[in-house]
mmCIF file of C-alpha atoms in Angstrom:
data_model
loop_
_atom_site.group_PDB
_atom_site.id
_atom_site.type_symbol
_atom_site.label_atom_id
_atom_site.label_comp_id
_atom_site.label_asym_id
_atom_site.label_seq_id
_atom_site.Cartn_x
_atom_site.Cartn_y
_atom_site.Cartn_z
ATOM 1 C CA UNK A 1 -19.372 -22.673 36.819
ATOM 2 C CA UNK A 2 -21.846 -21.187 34.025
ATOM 3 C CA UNK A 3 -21.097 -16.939 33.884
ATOM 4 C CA UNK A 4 -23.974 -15.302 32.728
ATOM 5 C CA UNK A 5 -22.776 -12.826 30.341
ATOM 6 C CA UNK A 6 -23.794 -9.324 28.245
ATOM 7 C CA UNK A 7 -22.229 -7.843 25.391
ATOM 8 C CA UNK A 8 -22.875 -4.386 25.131
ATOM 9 C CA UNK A 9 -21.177 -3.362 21.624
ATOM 10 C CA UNK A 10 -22.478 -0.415 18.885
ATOM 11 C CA UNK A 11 -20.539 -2.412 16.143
ATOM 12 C CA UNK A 12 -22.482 -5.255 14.900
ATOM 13 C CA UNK A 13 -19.161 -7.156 13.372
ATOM 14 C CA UNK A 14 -17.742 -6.633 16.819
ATOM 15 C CA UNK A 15 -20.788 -7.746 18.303
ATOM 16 C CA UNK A 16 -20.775 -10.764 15.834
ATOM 17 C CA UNK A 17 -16.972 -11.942 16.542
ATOM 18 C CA UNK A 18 -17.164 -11.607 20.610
ATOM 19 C CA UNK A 19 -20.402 -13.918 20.217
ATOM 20 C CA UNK A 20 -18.814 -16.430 17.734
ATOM 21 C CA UNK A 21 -15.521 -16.847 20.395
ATOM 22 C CA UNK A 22 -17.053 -17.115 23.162
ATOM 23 C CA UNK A 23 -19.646 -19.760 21.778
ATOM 24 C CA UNK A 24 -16.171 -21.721 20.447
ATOM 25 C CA UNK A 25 -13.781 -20.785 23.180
ATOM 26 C CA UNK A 26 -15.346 -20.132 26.519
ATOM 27 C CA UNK A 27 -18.254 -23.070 27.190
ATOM 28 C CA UNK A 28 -18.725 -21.761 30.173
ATOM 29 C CA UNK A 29 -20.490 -18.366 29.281
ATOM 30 C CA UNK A 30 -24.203 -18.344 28.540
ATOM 31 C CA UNK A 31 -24.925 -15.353 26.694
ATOM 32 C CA UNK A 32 -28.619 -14.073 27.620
ATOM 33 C CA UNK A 33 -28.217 -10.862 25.360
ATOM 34 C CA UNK A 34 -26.370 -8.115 23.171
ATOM 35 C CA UNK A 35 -26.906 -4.569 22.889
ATOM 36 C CA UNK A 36 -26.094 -2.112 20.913
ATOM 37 C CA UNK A 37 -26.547 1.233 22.947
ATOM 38 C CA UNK A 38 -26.440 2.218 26.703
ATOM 39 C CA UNK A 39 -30.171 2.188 26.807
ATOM 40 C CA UNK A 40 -31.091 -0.764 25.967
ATOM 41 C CA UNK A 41 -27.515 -2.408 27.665
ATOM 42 C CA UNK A 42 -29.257 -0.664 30.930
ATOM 43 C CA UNK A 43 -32.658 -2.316 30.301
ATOM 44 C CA UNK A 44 -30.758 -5.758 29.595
ATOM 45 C CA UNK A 45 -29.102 -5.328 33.014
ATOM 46 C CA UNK A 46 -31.690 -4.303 35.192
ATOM 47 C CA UNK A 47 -33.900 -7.440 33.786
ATOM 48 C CA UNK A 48 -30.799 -10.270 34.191
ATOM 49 C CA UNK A 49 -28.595 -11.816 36.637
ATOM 50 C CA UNK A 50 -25.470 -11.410 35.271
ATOM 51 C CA UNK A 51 -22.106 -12.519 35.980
ATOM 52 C CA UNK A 52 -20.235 -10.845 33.242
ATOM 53 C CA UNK A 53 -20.657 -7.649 30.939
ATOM 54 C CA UNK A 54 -18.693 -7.300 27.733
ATOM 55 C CA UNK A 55 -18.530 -3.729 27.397
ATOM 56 C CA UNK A 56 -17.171 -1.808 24.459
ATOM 57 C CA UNK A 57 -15.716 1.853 25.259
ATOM 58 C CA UNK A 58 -16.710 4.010 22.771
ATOM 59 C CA UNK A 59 -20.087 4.005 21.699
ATOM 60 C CA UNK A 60 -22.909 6.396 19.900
ATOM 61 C CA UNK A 61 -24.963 9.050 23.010
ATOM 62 C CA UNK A 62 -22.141 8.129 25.131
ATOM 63 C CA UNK A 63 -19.291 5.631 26.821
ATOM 64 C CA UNK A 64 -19.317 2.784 28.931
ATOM 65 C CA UNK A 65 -18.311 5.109 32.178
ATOM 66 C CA UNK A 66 -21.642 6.792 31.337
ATOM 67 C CA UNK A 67 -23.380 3.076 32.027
ATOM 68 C CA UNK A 68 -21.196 2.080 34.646
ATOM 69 C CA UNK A 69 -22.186 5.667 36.821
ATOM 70 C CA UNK A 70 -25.489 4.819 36.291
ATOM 71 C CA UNK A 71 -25.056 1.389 38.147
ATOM 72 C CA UNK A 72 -23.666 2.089 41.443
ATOM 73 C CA UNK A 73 -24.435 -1.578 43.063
ATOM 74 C CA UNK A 74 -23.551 -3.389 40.184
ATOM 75 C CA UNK A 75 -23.642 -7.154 41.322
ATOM 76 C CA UNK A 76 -21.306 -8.223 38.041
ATOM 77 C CA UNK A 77 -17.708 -7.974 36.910
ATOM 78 C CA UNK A 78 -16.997 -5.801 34.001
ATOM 79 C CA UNK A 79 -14.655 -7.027 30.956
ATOM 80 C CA UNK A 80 -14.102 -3.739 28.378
ATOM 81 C CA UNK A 81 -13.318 -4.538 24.931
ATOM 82 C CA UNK A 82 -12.245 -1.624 23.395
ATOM 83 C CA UNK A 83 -9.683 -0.561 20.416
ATOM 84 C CA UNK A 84 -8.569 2.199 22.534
ATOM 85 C CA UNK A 85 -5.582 1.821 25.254
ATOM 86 C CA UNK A 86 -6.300 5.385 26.511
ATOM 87 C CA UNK A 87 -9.464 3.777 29.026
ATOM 88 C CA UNK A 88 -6.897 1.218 31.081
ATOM 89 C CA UNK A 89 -6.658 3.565 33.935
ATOM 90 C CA UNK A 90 -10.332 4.571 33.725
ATOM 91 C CA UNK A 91 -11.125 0.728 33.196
ATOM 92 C CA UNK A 92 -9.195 -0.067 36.900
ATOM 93 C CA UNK A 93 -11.040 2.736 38.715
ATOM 94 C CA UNK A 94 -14.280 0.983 37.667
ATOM 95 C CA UNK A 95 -12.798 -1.829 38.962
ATOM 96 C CA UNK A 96 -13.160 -3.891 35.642
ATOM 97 C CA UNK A 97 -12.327 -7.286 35.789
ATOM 98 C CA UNK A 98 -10.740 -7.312 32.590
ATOM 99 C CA UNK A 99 -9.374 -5.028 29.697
ATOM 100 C CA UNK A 100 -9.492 -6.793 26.009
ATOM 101 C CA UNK A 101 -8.098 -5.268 23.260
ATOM 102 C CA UNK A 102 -9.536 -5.037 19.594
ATOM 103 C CA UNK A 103 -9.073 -7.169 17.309
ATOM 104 C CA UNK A 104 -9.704 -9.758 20.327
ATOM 105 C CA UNK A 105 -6.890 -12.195 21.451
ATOM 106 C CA UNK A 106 -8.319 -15.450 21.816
ATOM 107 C CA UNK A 107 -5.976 -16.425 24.624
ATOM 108 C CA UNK A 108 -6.965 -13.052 25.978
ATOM 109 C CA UNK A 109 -10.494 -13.992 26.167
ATOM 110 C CA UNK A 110 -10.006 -17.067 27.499
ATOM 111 C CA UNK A 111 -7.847 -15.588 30.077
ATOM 112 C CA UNK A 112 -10.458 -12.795 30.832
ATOM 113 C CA UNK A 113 -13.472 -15.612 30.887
ATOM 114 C CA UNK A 114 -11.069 -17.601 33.705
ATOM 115 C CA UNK A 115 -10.290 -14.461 35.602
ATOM 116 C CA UNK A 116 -13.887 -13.384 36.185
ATOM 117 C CA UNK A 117 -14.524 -16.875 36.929
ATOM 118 C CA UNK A 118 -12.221 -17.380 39.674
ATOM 119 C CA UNK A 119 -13.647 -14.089 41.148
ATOM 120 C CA UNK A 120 -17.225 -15.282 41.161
ATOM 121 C CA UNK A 121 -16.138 -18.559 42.605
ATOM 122 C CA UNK A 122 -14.835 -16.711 45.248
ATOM 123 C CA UNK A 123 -17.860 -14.597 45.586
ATOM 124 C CA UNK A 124 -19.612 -17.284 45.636
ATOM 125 C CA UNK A 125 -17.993 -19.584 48.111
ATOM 126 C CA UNK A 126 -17.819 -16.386 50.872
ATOM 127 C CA UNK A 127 -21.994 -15.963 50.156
ATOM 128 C CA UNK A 128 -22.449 -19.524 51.043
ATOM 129 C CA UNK A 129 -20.924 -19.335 54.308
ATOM 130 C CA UNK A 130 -22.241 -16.169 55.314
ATOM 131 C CA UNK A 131 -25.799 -17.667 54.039
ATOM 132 C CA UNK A 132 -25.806 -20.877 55.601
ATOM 133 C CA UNK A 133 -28.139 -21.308 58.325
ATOM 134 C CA UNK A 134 -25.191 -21.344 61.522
ATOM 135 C CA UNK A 135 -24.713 -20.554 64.937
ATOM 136 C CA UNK A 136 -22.344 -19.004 67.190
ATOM 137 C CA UNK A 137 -22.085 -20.521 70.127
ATOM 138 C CA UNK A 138 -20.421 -16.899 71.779
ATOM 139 C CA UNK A 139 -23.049 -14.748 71.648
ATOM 140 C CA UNK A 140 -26.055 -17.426 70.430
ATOM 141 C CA UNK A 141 -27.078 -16.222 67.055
ATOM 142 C CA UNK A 142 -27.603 -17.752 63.913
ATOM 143 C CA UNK A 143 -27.841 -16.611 60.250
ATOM 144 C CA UNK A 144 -30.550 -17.478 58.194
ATOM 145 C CA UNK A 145 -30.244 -16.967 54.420
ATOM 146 C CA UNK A 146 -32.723 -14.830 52.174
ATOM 147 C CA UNK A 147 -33.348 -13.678 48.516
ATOM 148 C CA UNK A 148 -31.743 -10.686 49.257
ATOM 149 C CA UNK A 149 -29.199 -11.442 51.851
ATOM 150 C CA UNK A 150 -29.904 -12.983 55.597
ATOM 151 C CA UNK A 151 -31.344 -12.413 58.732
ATOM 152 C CA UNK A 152 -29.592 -12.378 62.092
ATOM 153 C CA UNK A 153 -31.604 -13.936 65.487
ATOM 154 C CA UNK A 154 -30.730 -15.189 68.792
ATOM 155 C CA UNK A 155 -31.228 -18.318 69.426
ATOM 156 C CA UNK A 156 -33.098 -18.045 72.507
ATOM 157 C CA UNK A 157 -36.076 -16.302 69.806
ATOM 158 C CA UNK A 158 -36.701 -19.666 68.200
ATOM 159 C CA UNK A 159 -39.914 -20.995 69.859
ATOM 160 C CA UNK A 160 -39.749 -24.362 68.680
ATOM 161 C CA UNK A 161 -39.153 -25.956 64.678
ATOM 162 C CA UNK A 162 -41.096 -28.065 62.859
ATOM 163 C CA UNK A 163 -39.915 -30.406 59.897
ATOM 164 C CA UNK A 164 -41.840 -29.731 56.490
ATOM 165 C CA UNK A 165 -39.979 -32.574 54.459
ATOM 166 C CA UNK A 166 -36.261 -31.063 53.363
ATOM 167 C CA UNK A 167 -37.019 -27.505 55.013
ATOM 168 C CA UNK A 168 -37.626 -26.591 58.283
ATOM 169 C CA UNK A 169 -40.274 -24.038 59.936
ATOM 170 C CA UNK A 170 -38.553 -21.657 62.560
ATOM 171 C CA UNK A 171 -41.713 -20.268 65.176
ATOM 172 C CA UNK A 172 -40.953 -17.420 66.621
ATOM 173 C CA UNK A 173 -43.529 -15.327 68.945
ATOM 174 C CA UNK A 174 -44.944 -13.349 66.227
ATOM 175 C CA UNK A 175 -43.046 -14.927 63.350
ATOM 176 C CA UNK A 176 -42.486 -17.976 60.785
ATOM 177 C CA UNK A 177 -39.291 -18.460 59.011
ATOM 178 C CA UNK A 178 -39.290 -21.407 56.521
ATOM 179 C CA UNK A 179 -35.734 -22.645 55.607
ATOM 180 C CA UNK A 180 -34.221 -24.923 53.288
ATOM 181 C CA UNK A 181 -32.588 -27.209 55.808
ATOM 182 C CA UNK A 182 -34.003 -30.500 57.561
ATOM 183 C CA UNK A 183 -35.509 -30.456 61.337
ATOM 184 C CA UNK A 184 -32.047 -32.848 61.764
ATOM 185 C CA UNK A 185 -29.383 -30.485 60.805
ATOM 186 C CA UNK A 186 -30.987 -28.045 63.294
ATOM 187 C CA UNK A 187 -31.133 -30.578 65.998
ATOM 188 C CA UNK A 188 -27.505 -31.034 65.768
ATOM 189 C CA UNK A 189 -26.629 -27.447 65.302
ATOM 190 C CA UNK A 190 -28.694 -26.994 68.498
ATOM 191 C CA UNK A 191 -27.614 -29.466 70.116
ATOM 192 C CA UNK A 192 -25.207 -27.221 72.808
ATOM 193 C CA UNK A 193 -28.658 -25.275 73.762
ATOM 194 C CA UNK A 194 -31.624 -26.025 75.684
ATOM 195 C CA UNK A 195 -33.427 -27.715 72.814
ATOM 196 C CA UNK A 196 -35.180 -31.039 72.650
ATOM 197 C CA UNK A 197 -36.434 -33.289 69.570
ATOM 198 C CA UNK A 198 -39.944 -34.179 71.346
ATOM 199 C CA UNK A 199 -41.340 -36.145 67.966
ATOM 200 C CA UNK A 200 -40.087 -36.456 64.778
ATOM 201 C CA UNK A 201 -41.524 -33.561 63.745
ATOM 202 C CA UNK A 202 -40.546 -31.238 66.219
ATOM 203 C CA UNK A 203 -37.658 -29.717 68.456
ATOM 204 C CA UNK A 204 -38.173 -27.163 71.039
ATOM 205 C CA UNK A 205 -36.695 -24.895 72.943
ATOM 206 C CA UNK A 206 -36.958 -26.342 76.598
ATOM 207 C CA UNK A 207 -36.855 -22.817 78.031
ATOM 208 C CA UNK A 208 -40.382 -22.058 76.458
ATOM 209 C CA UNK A 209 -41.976 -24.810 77.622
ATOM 210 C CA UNK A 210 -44.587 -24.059 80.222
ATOM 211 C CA UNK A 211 -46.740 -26.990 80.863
ATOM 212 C CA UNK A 212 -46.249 -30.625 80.668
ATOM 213 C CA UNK A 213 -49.043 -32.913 80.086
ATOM 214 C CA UNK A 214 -48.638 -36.847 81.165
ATOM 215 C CA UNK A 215 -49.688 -39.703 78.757
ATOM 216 C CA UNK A 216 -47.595 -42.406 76.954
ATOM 217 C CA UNK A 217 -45.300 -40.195 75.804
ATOM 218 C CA UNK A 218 -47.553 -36.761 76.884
ATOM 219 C CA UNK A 219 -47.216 -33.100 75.613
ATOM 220 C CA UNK A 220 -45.713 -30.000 76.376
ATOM 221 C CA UNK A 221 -47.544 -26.302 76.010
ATOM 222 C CA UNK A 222 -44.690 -23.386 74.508
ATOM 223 C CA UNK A 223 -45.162 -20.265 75.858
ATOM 224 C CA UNK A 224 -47.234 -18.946 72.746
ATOM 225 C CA UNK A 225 -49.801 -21.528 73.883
ATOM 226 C CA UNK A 226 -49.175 -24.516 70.880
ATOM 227 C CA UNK A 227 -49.645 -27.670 72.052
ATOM 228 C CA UNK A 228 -46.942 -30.593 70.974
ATOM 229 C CA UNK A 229 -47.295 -34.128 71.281
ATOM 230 C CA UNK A 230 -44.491 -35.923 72.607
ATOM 231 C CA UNK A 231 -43.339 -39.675 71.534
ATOM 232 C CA UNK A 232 -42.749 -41.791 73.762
ATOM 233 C CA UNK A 233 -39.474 -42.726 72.774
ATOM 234 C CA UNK A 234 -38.616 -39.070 73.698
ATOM 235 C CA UNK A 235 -40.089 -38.860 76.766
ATOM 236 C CA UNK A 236 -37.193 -39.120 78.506
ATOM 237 C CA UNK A 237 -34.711 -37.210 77.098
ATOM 238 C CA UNK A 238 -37.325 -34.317 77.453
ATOM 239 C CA UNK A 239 -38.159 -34.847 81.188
ATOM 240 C CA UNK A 240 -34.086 -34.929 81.919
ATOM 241 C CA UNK A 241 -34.042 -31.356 81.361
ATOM 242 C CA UNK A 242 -36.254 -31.059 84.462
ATOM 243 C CA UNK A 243 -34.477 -33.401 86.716
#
């Protein structure tokens, strides 16, 4: 996977080598930035997604503790480069990821590049099962991912779904939830509740259905009064949930 990374280093030499091995050594980094003081390290942070931050120790109106304190939901792992062996202990209670040594082992780096990467693939596998849309069949809720995290429901909320090619509208009674998955993969993760794939367009939830309408195939009127046309190759599997 690609780490985003920082280097946050007063020493332009320093600055100079990190960038040089980690271009030559470690394809996998993307470097979006350097800075050379807290300040503008901060402003580099707060405007990135970062994976990694190569943070030097000692530097001018401060030390990288002083960042660090001023980032208390950091979302990155921290790798401190310093010339200094006094910060280990300091380094581990800021739970850095890493602690490199000047001058700057290449095996080191490389090591410290594949350390932080295993962590973030880790990170990353346990945030896309927690943000996959799913459903627990105990206690009928499912998860439904966001920017910012994701969104709990029961089941028994969903009104009915409509496809929108690859995603999928959720209707609730006073809410619309559009989600990256197709009306299919809900039908099947539904498929042990009381909802029904009426056209291919839609699948309801049979237990908000409040009127049935006849015709070749008919309708059916949900409980917030929206009207769905049924196919008629459907027809039956729908009326078997009133037999």
């Amino acid at each position: 996977m690609k780490l985003n990374a920082l280097i946050v280093e007063d020493e332009a030499n320093s600055r100079e080598i990190l960038r040089n091995y980690l271009a030559k050594y470690c394809p996998t980094v993307n470097l979006v930035g350097e800075a050379a003081t807290i300040k503008e390290g901060l402003a580099l942070i707060n405007n990135n997604d970062l994976d990694v931050v190569f943070l030097d120790v000692e530097m001018p109106f401060g030390n990288a503790f002083d960042l660090l304190d001023q980032l208390p939901d950091r979302n990155f792992e921290t790798v401190f480069v310093t010339a200094y062996n006094q910060y280990a202990i300091d380094a581990l209670n800021a739970h850095a990821a890493y602690y490199l040594m000047k001058p700057i082992s290449i095996d080191e780096l490389i090591k410290a590049v594949d350390y932080v990467a295993a962590i973030r693939e880790k990170e990353k596998a346990i945030e896309n099962r927690v943000l996959t849309p799913k459903f627990n069949k105990v206690d009928g809720k499912i998860t439904l991912p966001h920017q910012d995290g994701f969104q709990v429901l029961n089941v028994s909320d969903i009104l009915y779904c409509k496809a929108d090619d690859n995603y999928t509208e959720l209707y609730l009674e006073k809410q619309k939830i559009l989600v990256s998955k197709t009306l299919k993969y809900f039908e099947d993760a539904l498929s042990d509740y009381t909802f029904a794939r009426v056209h291919k367009s839609y699948l309801v939830n049979v237990n908000e259905i409040v009127k049935y309408k006849k015709g070749k195939g008919g309708s059916v009127v949900i409980s917030n009064g929206k009207e769905i046309m049924v196919s008629a190759s459907r027809k039956k599997d729908l009326l078997s949930f009133f037999e």
